[in-house]
Short mmCIF file of C-alpha atoms and ligand atoms in Angstrom, two decimals:
data_model
loop_
_atom_site.label_atom_id
_atom_site.label_comp_id
_atom_site.label_asym_id
_atom_site.label_seq_id
_atom_site.Cartn_x
_atom_site.Cartn_y
_atom_site.Cartn_z
CA MET A 226 100.53 98.33 30.06
CA GLU A 227 103.21 99.39 27.59
CA ILE A 228 105.01 96.41 26.12
CA ASP A 229 108.35 96.11 24.41
CA LYS A 230 107.85 95.35 20.68
CA GLU A 231 110.36 92.49 20.67
CA ASP A 232 108.85 90.89 23.77
CA LEU A 233 105.43 91.06 22.15
CA LYS A 234 106.72 89.58 18.91
CA ARG A 235 108.32 86.72 20.82
CA GLU A 236 105.14 85.98 22.75
CA ILE A 237 102.89 86.08 19.66
CA PHE A 238 105.31 83.96 17.59
CA SER A 239 105.48 81.37 20.32
CA LEU A 240 101.65 81.24 20.45
CA ILE A 241 101.60 80.80 16.66
CA ASP A 242 104.28 78.07 16.85
CA GLU A 243 102.22 76.24 19.41
CA ASN A 244 99.10 76.67 17.25
CA LYS A 245 97.30 78.38 20.11
CA ILE A 246 95.85 81.38 18.30
CA ASN A 247 92.29 80.80 17.12
CA LYS A 248 91.57 84.18 15.67
CA ILE A 249 93.23 87.54 15.01
CA ILE A 250 91.40 90.79 14.30
CA VAL A 251 93.34 93.76 13.02
CA SER A 252 91.24 96.93 13.14
CA ASN A 253 91.13 100.69 13.59
CA PRO A 254 92.72 101.90 10.31
CA LEU A 255 95.34 104.63 10.57
CA SER A 256 93.54 106.63 7.90
CA LYS A 257 89.88 106.73 6.98
CA ASN A 258 90.96 106.37 3.34
CA ASN A 259 92.36 102.91 4.02
CA LYS A 260 90.89 100.49 1.49
CA PHE A 261 90.60 97.77 4.13
CA LYS A 262 88.63 98.52 7.28
CA LYS A 263 89.48 95.37 9.12
CA ILE A 264 91.45 92.11 8.71
CA VAL A 265 90.08 88.93 10.27
CA ILE A 266 92.32 85.86 10.39
CA GLU A 267 90.97 82.52 11.49
CA ASN A 268 92.92 79.41 12.38
CA LYS A 269 91.58 76.59 10.21
CA LEU A 270 93.80 73.92 11.81
CA ASN A 271 96.11 73.32 8.82
CA HIS A 272 96.23 76.87 7.58
CA TYR A 273 94.97 80.37 8.36
CA LEU A 274 92.17 82.10 6.47
CA GLU A 275 92.73 85.83 6.07
CA CYS A 276 89.69 87.99 5.22
CA ALA A 277 90.47 91.57 4.33
CA ILE A 278 87.27 93.58 4.64
CA THR A 279 86.47 96.80 2.71
CA GLU A 280 83.26 98.88 3.06
CA LYS A 281 81.42 96.46 0.78
CA GLN A 282 83.52 93.41 0.10
CA SER A 283 85.64 90.77 1.70
CA PHE A 284 88.77 89.26 0.10
CA SER A 285 89.86 85.85 1.36
CA LYS A 286 93.23 84.19 1.17
CA ASN A 287 94.79 81.06 2.74
CA LEU A 288 98.04 81.64 4.59
CA SER A 289 100.58 79.20 6.03
CA THR A 290 102.02 79.56 9.52
CA LYS A 291 105.19 81.01 8.04
CA GLU A 292 103.23 83.54 5.99
CA ILE A 293 101.29 84.62 9.05
CA LYS A 294 104.50 85.16 10.99
CA ASP A 295 106.03 87.12 8.10
CA LYS A 296 102.96 89.28 7.71
CA ILE A 297 101.37 89.78 11.09
CA PHE A 298 103.39 92.77 12.28
CA LEU A 299 103.26 94.48 8.88
CA TYR A 300 99.59 95.29 9.35
CA LYS A 301 100.64 97.87 11.91
CA ASN A 302 101.64 100.15 9.03
CA GLU A 303 97.92 100.52 8.32
CA PHE A 304 96.07 99.69 11.54
CA LYS A 305 96.19 100.76 15.17
CA GLN A 306 94.77 97.70 16.92
CA TYR A 307 95.27 93.95 17.14
CA ASN A 308 93.15 91.42 19.02
CA PHE A 309 94.60 87.93 19.35
CA PHE A 310 92.28 85.22 20.69
CA THR A 311 93.46 81.96 22.23
CA ASN A 312 91.29 79.49 24.15
CA GLU A 313 92.32 81.18 27.35
CA PHE A 314 93.10 84.82 26.67
CA GLU A 315 92.39 87.77 24.50
CA TYR A 316 95.47 89.94 23.85
CA MET A 317 94.44 93.43 22.79
CA ILE A 318 97.25 95.59 21.47
CA LYS A 319 96.79 99.27 20.77
CA ILE A 320 99.47 101.19 18.92
CA SER A 321 99.96 104.87 19.70
CA LYS A 322 100.93 107.63 17.25
CA LYS A 323 104.51 107.34 18.50
CA GLU A 324 104.32 103.60 17.69
CA LYS A 325 104.31 102.54 21.35
CA MET A 326 102.44 99.32 21.99
CA PHE A 327 100.00 98.85 24.86
CA LEU A 328 98.83 95.38 25.82
CA THR A 329 95.67 94.37 27.71
CA LYS A 330 95.38 90.65 28.39
CA THR A 331 92.00 89.37 29.54
CA LYS A 332 90.41 85.95 29.99
CA THR A 333 88.36 85.07 26.94
CA GLU A 334 84.62 85.03 27.25
CA LYS A 335 84.61 81.30 26.80
CA GLU A 336 86.92 80.75 29.79
CA LEU A 337 84.77 83.07 31.83
CA THR A 338 81.70 81.10 30.81
CA ILE A 339 83.36 77.88 31.90
CA ALA A 340 84.00 79.40 35.28
CA ASN A 341 80.43 80.74 35.55
CA SER A 342 77.61 79.15 37.48
CA SER A 343 76.10 75.96 36.19
CA ASN A 344 72.72 77.67 35.54
CA ASN A 345 74.30 80.07 33.10
CA ARG A 346 76.12 77.21 31.46
CA MET A 347 72.87 75.39 30.70
CA LYS A 348 71.90 78.00 28.10
CA ASN A 349 74.76 77.05 25.79
CA TYR A 350 74.35 73.29 25.83
CA ILE A 351 74.26 71.55 22.49
CA LEU A 352 71.92 68.85 23.75
CA LYS A 353 68.87 70.64 25.06
CA GLU A 354 66.83 69.19 27.90
CA GLY A 355 63.80 67.63 26.26
CA GLU A 356 65.76 66.55 23.17
CA ILE A 357 65.23 62.82 23.31
CA ILE A 358 68.19 60.54 22.58
CA PRO A 359 66.37 57.17 22.75
CA PRO A 360 69.21 54.97 24.10
CA LEU A 361 69.62 57.31 27.02
CA ILE A 362 66.08 56.48 28.13
CA ASP A 363 67.02 52.80 28.25
CA MET A 364 70.16 53.70 30.16
CA GLY A 365 68.25 55.62 32.81
CA VAL A 366 69.61 59.09 32.00
CA TYR A 367 66.30 60.47 30.61
CA THR A 368 62.69 59.80 31.53
CA LYS A 369 60.41 58.79 28.62
CA ASP A 370 59.46 62.43 28.04
CA GLY A 371 63.07 63.58 27.85
CA LYS A 372 63.54 64.89 31.40
CA ILE A 373 66.89 64.22 32.99
CA ILE A 374 66.71 61.89 35.96
CA ASN A 375 67.89 63.81 39.05
CA SER A 376 70.67 61.46 40.01
CA MET A 377 72.06 61.64 36.45
CA TYR A 378 72.35 65.42 36.26
CA ASP A 379 76.09 65.49 36.98
CA LYS A 380 76.80 62.90 34.27
CA TYR A 381 74.52 64.73 31.84
CA ARG A 382 76.36 68.04 32.37
CA GLN A 383 79.74 66.38 31.93
CA ILE A 384 78.67 64.74 28.70
CA ASN A 385 77.09 67.89 27.35
CA ARG A 386 80.20 69.92 28.09
CA PHE A 387 82.37 67.21 26.54
CA ILE A 388 80.30 67.42 23.35
CA GLU A 389 80.58 71.22 23.33
CA LEU A 390 84.36 70.94 23.37
CA VAL A 391 84.33 68.39 20.56
CA ASP A 392 81.98 70.71 18.66
CA ASP A 393 84.37 73.64 19.06
CA TYR A 394 86.91 71.59 17.16
CA ILE A 395 84.58 70.07 14.58
CA LYS A 396 83.13 73.49 13.69
CA LYS A 397 86.58 74.56 12.51
CA SER A 398 87.11 71.50 10.31
CA ASP A 399 85.41 70.23 7.19
CA ILE A 400 85.31 66.59 8.24
CA LYS A 401 82.89 64.39 6.28
CA LYS A 402 83.76 61.09 7.91
CA ILE A 403 85.23 60.24 11.29
CA ASN A 404 86.44 57.12 13.13
CA ILE A 405 86.46 57.32 16.92
CA ILE A 406 87.45 55.06 19.81
CA ASP A 407 86.11 55.60 23.33
CA PHE A 408 88.62 53.91 25.62
CA GLY A 409 87.17 52.73 28.94
CA CYS A 410 83.63 53.45 27.74
CA GLY A 411 81.92 51.78 30.76
CA LYS A 412 78.15 52.22 30.56
CA SER A 413 78.80 54.35 27.45
CA TYR A 414 76.49 57.31 28.02
CA LEU A 415 79.18 59.48 26.41
CA THR A 416 79.72 57.03 23.53
CA PHE A 417 76.03 57.02 22.59
CA VAL A 418 75.83 60.81 22.79
CA VAL A 419 78.96 61.31 20.67
CA TYR A 420 77.47 58.96 18.07
CA TYR A 421 74.18 60.90 18.16
CA TYR A 422 76.06 64.23 17.88
CA PHE A 423 77.96 63.21 14.74
CA LYS A 424 75.21 61.19 13.07
CA THR A 425 72.08 63.18 13.89
CA ILE A 426 73.21 66.69 14.73
CA LYS A 427 76.19 67.07 12.37
CA ASN A 428 75.19 64.54 9.71
CA ILE A 429 78.80 63.28 9.57
CA ASP A 430 79.55 59.67 8.61
CA VAL A 431 80.76 58.24 11.90
CA ASN A 432 82.17 54.91 13.14
CA ILE A 433 82.67 54.48 16.85
CA ILE A 434 84.13 51.66 18.92
CA GLY A 435 83.71 51.64 22.67
CA LEU A 436 86.23 49.47 24.48
CA ASP A 437 86.02 48.20 28.04
CA LEU A 438 87.10 45.34 30.26
CA LYS A 439 83.58 44.66 31.55
CA GLU A 440 81.77 41.92 29.69
CA ASP A 441 78.26 42.73 30.98
CA VAL A 442 78.38 46.40 29.97
CA ILE A 443 79.77 45.59 26.52
CA LYS A 444 76.96 43.10 25.94
CA LYS A 445 74.28 45.57 27.07
CA CYS A 446 75.74 48.43 25.00
CA ASN A 447 75.84 46.29 21.84
CA GLU A 448 72.23 45.26 22.42
CA THR A 449 71.18 48.88 22.85
CA ALA A 450 73.06 50.06 19.75
CA LYS A 451 71.39 47.30 17.74
CA LYS A 452 67.94 48.10 19.14
CA TYR A 453 68.20 51.69 17.88
CA GLY A 454 69.81 50.85 14.54
CA TYR A 455 73.10 52.57 15.42
CA LYS A 456 74.89 50.29 13.01
CA ASN A 457 78.29 52.03 13.06
CA LEU A 458 78.49 52.00 16.84
CA LYS A 459 80.17 48.86 18.16
CA PHE A 460 81.42 47.82 21.57
CA GLU A 461 84.33 45.49 22.17
CA LEU A 462 85.62 43.65 25.16
CA GLY A 463 89.33 44.25 25.63
CA ASP A 464 92.24 46.00 27.26
CA ILE A 465 93.35 49.45 26.11
CA ASN A 466 96.92 48.31 26.58
CA GLY A 467 97.85 46.51 23.37
CA TYR A 468 94.54 47.17 21.61
CA LYS A 469 94.71 46.89 17.81
CA PRO A 470 92.39 49.32 16.01
CA ARG A 471 89.86 48.13 13.41
CA PHE A 472 90.13 51.34 11.39
CA ASP A 473 92.28 54.41 10.85
CA THR A 474 91.39 56.30 13.98
CA ASP A 475 90.75 60.05 13.78
CA MET A 476 89.72 60.72 17.36
CA ILE A 477 90.28 59.18 20.78
CA ILE A 478 87.97 60.01 23.67
CA THR A 479 88.25 58.93 27.27
CA LEU A 480 86.06 59.95 30.17
CA HIS A 481 87.41 58.93 33.56
CA ALA A 482 89.46 55.96 32.33
CA CYS A 483 91.07 54.83 35.56
CA ASP A 484 94.65 55.63 36.52
CA THR A 485 97.17 54.47 33.90
CA ALA A 486 94.36 53.39 31.48
CA THR A 487 94.50 57.04 30.35
CA ASP A 488 98.26 56.67 29.64
CA TYR A 489 97.66 53.62 27.46
CA ALA A 490 94.87 55.44 25.61
CA LEU A 491 97.12 58.46 24.98
CA TYR A 492 99.96 56.16 23.95
CA ASN A 493 97.74 54.40 21.38
CA ALA A 494 96.61 57.76 20.03
CA ILE A 495 100.21 58.94 19.63
CA LYS A 496 101.35 55.65 18.10
CA TRP A 497 98.52 55.71 15.54
CA ASN A 498 98.97 59.44 14.71
CA VAL A 499 95.42 60.14 15.83
CA LYS A 500 94.54 63.75 14.99
CA MET A 501 92.26 64.59 17.89
CA ILE A 502 92.30 63.59 21.55
CA PHE A 503 89.74 64.49 24.22
CA SER A 504 90.66 62.88 27.49
CA VAL A 505 89.37 63.38 31.03
CA PRO A 506 91.72 61.49 33.36
CA CYS A 507 90.74 59.93 36.67
CA CYS A 508 92.24 58.19 39.74
CA GLN A 509 95.82 59.29 39.02
CA HIS A 510 97.40 57.07 41.72
CA GLU A 511 100.65 56.09 40.03
CA ILE A 512 102.85 58.98 41.12
CA ASN A 513 101.30 59.30 44.59
CA SER A 514 102.60 55.87 45.55
CA GLN A 515 106.20 56.76 44.55
CA ILE A 516 106.79 60.48 44.96
CA GLU A 517 109.67 61.43 47.27
CA SER A 518 110.77 64.94 48.04
CA LYS A 519 113.90 64.90 50.13
CA ASN A 520 114.73 68.42 49.02
CA LEU A 521 111.23 69.76 49.39
CA PRO A 522 109.52 67.71 52.14
CA ILE A 523 106.65 70.18 52.51
CA ILE A 524 105.26 68.93 49.17
CA THR A 525 104.54 65.41 50.43
CA ARG A 526 103.94 66.04 54.15
CA TYR A 527 100.13 66.19 54.04
CA GLY A 528 98.51 63.12 52.47
CA LEU A 529 95.61 64.94 50.89
CA ILE A 530 97.80 67.55 49.21
CA LYS A 531 100.36 64.94 48.21
CA GLU A 532 97.58 63.11 46.41
CA ARG A 533 96.41 66.27 44.62
CA ILE A 534 99.90 67.32 43.63
CA SER A 535 100.67 63.81 42.34
CA SER A 536 97.48 63.87 40.34
CA ASP A 537 98.36 67.28 38.85
CA PHE A 538 101.94 66.12 38.12
CA THR A 539 100.49 63.16 36.23
CA ASP A 540 98.40 65.38 34.01
CA ILE A 541 101.00 68.05 33.34
CA ILE A 542 103.42 65.31 32.37
CA ARG A 543 100.83 63.86 29.97
CA CYS A 544 100.26 67.28 28.43
CA ASN A 545 103.97 67.93 28.06
CA LEU A 546 104.53 64.51 26.50
CA LEU A 547 101.74 65.10 23.99
CA LYS A 548 103.51 68.34 23.11
CA VAL A 549 106.79 66.45 22.74
CA MET A 550 105.05 64.09 20.32
CA GLY A 551 103.77 66.94 18.15
CA TYR A 552 100.38 67.77 19.63
CA ASN A 553 98.95 71.15 20.36
CA VAL A 554 97.54 70.76 23.88
CA ASP A 555 95.10 72.54 26.17
CA MET A 556 94.07 71.64 29.67
CA ILE A 557 90.54 72.75 30.37
CA GLU A 558 88.54 72.71 33.59
CA PHE A 559 85.63 71.35 31.62
CA ILE A 560 82.98 71.36 34.31
CA GLY A 561 82.51 72.81 37.81
CA PHE A 562 84.22 71.01 40.67
CA GLU A 563 80.78 70.45 42.26
CA HIS A 564 79.85 68.04 39.41
CA THR A 565 83.03 65.97 39.56
CA PRO A 566 86.41 66.55 41.24
CA LYS A 567 87.99 64.92 38.18
CA ASN A 568 87.17 67.85 36.00
CA ILE A 569 90.24 68.42 33.85
CA LEU A 570 89.98 67.67 30.16
CA ILE A 571 93.11 67.27 28.07
CA ARG A 572 92.42 68.39 24.51
CA ALA A 573 95.08 67.77 21.90
CA ASN A 574 95.33 67.94 18.16
CA LEU A 575 98.20 66.72 16.02
CA THR A 576 100.10 69.58 14.47
CA LYS A 577 103.67 70.65 13.80
CA ILE A 578 105.59 71.63 16.91
CA PRO A 579 109.15 72.93 16.39
CA LEU A 580 111.84 70.55 17.59
CA SER A 581 113.25 73.14 20.01
CA VAL A 582 109.83 73.40 21.72
CA ARG A 583 109.47 69.62 21.86
CA LYS A 584 112.91 69.25 23.45
CA LYS A 585 112.11 71.94 26.00
CA TYR A 586 108.89 70.18 27.08
CA LEU A 587 110.72 66.85 27.32
CA LYS A 588 113.42 68.33 29.51
CA GLU A 589 110.77 69.76 31.84
CA VAL A 590 109.32 66.26 32.31
CA VAL A 591 112.74 64.68 32.93
CA ASP A 592 113.57 67.40 35.47
CA LEU A 593 110.32 66.87 37.35
CA LYS A 594 110.67 63.08 37.39
CA THR A 595 114.27 63.33 38.57
CA PHE A 596 113.55 65.87 41.29
CA PHE A 597 110.72 63.82 42.80
CA ASN A 598 112.08 60.42 41.83
CA PHE A 599 109.13 58.66 40.22
CA GLU A 600 108.27 56.64 37.11
CA GLN A 601 105.36 57.53 34.87
CA THR A 602 103.64 55.14 32.48
CA LEU A 603 103.22 57.35 29.44
CA TYR A 604 106.83 58.49 29.72
CA ASN A 605 108.02 54.87 29.90
CA LEU A 606 105.86 53.83 26.95
CA LEU A 607 107.31 56.64 24.81
CA ARG A 608 110.91 56.27 25.98
CA ASN A 609 112.18 54.97 22.61
CA SER A 610 110.77 57.96 20.75
CA PHE A 611 112.65 60.35 22.99
CA GLU A 612 115.99 58.97 21.88
CA ASN A 613 115.16 60.07 18.33
CA ILE A 614 114.13 63.54 19.47
CA ASN A 615 117.25 64.05 21.52
CA LYS A 616 119.46 62.82 18.68
CA CYS A 617 118.15 65.53 16.29
C1 SAM B 1132 85.11 55.25 35.83
S1 SAM B 1132 84.63 54.27 34.50
C2 SAM B 1132 84.16 55.45 33.31
C3 SAM B 1132 83.21 54.91 32.30
C4 SAM B 1132 82.70 55.90 31.26
N1 SAM B 1132 83.73 56.38 30.41
C5 SAM B 1132 81.96 57.03 31.93
O1 SAM B 1132 82.51 58.12 32.06
O2 SAM B 1132 80.83 56.84 32.37
C6 SAM B 1132 86.17 53.67 33.89
C7 SAM B 1132 86.03 52.52 32.91
O3 SAM B 1132 87.30 52.23 32.35
C8 SAM B 1132 87.39 50.82 32.20
N2 SAM B 1132 88.81 50.46 32.13
C9 SAM B 1132 89.77 50.66 33.07
N3 SAM B 1132 90.96 50.18 32.66
C10 SAM B 1132 90.77 49.69 31.41
C11 SAM B 1132 91.60 49.05 30.46
N4 SAM B 1132 92.89 48.85 30.71
N5 SAM B 1132 91.06 48.64 29.29
C12 SAM B 1132 89.75 48.85 29.01
N6 SAM B 1132 88.90 49.46 29.88
C13 SAM B 1132 89.39 49.85 31.07
C14 SAM B 1132 86.69 50.27 33.40
O4 SAM B 1132 86.26 48.95 33.21
C15 SAM B 1132 85.53 51.25 33.56
O5 SAM B 1132 84.37 50.81 32.93
#
């Protein structure tokens, strides 16, 4: 499809502003005498790494977001093709001799893999079946010879996928040490696996605290961590709401923390400027009990759909509010619906979001809340911060 140059520029700049582009490849030189055969630009979280590739060499340079924006459309003087990769899409742009631009937008391979059958997915798992993580034997996830117990397969797949998404992020960074809190850790299968991933697979110095309201599970998890010498893995009894961290927290994880527990976890993360958030919400009941739609009664007529819409409203509001507070956010269907109906993962990393974008996302939340007349916990917790944003 032919695309207007200015429209394309706007779309690409907005993806750059929102830190959504992972990689750019500029290829197909206009002349075979071009010194550079290809330019590969990778998003390294705080900057971009440009590699200009000749027949025999590669020249690397760090670029800021501004430099990328200034430079990106200048490559077209030497090349005929761009490929932009986000988590969701690949944008392929071909430039004709008459300088017309043609765009093909396809789902990225990764998204397609997520949507693929669970058998195919198994091949890519970071934790391979048979790889023994000792505490998981105690917890009844593995048999002694490393086989997954049938009834635990769904949990195992969720955890493995969760780790893959964390790994996608960690691969891009050069983290040597990390402090993590798992809010609403429950029996802590995920917590133990995240610890194992950082400590044993990545050899990164890790401290993890799992927090939960249940005394018996906290006691058992601490005993298990001690038994296996996981000395930087601790479990604490307590409420997410009002929790005071023991360390500077780099990452927050939550897996199915019930209802508004996810809002308190996200609020803590925002308040403490936590860089990375991986959160799978659950039991989003708050809006369902309030939502009214006088102007659009069809939305709330059927109980089942009302519940689903309320749940989706909760999560889109959370994502928008994270954006408002400066996070780059993705919503990922992290595992097939057959493994858990609560299969959306919110992935966020702290970045710089332009004020105009933050205001736009805030307005969208206010409009939605006003139209359907409900309160939302994360919004209420952050209310004071919005005054500052609106004043600017
Ligand atoms: C559905 S379980 C999930 C447990 C674990 N993350 C997993 O995926 O297996 C939710 C957990 O969140 C805990 N929880 C709920 N609200 C909490 C709060 N306000 N503070 C701490 N823990 C909370 C519950 O006690 C429960 O163990």
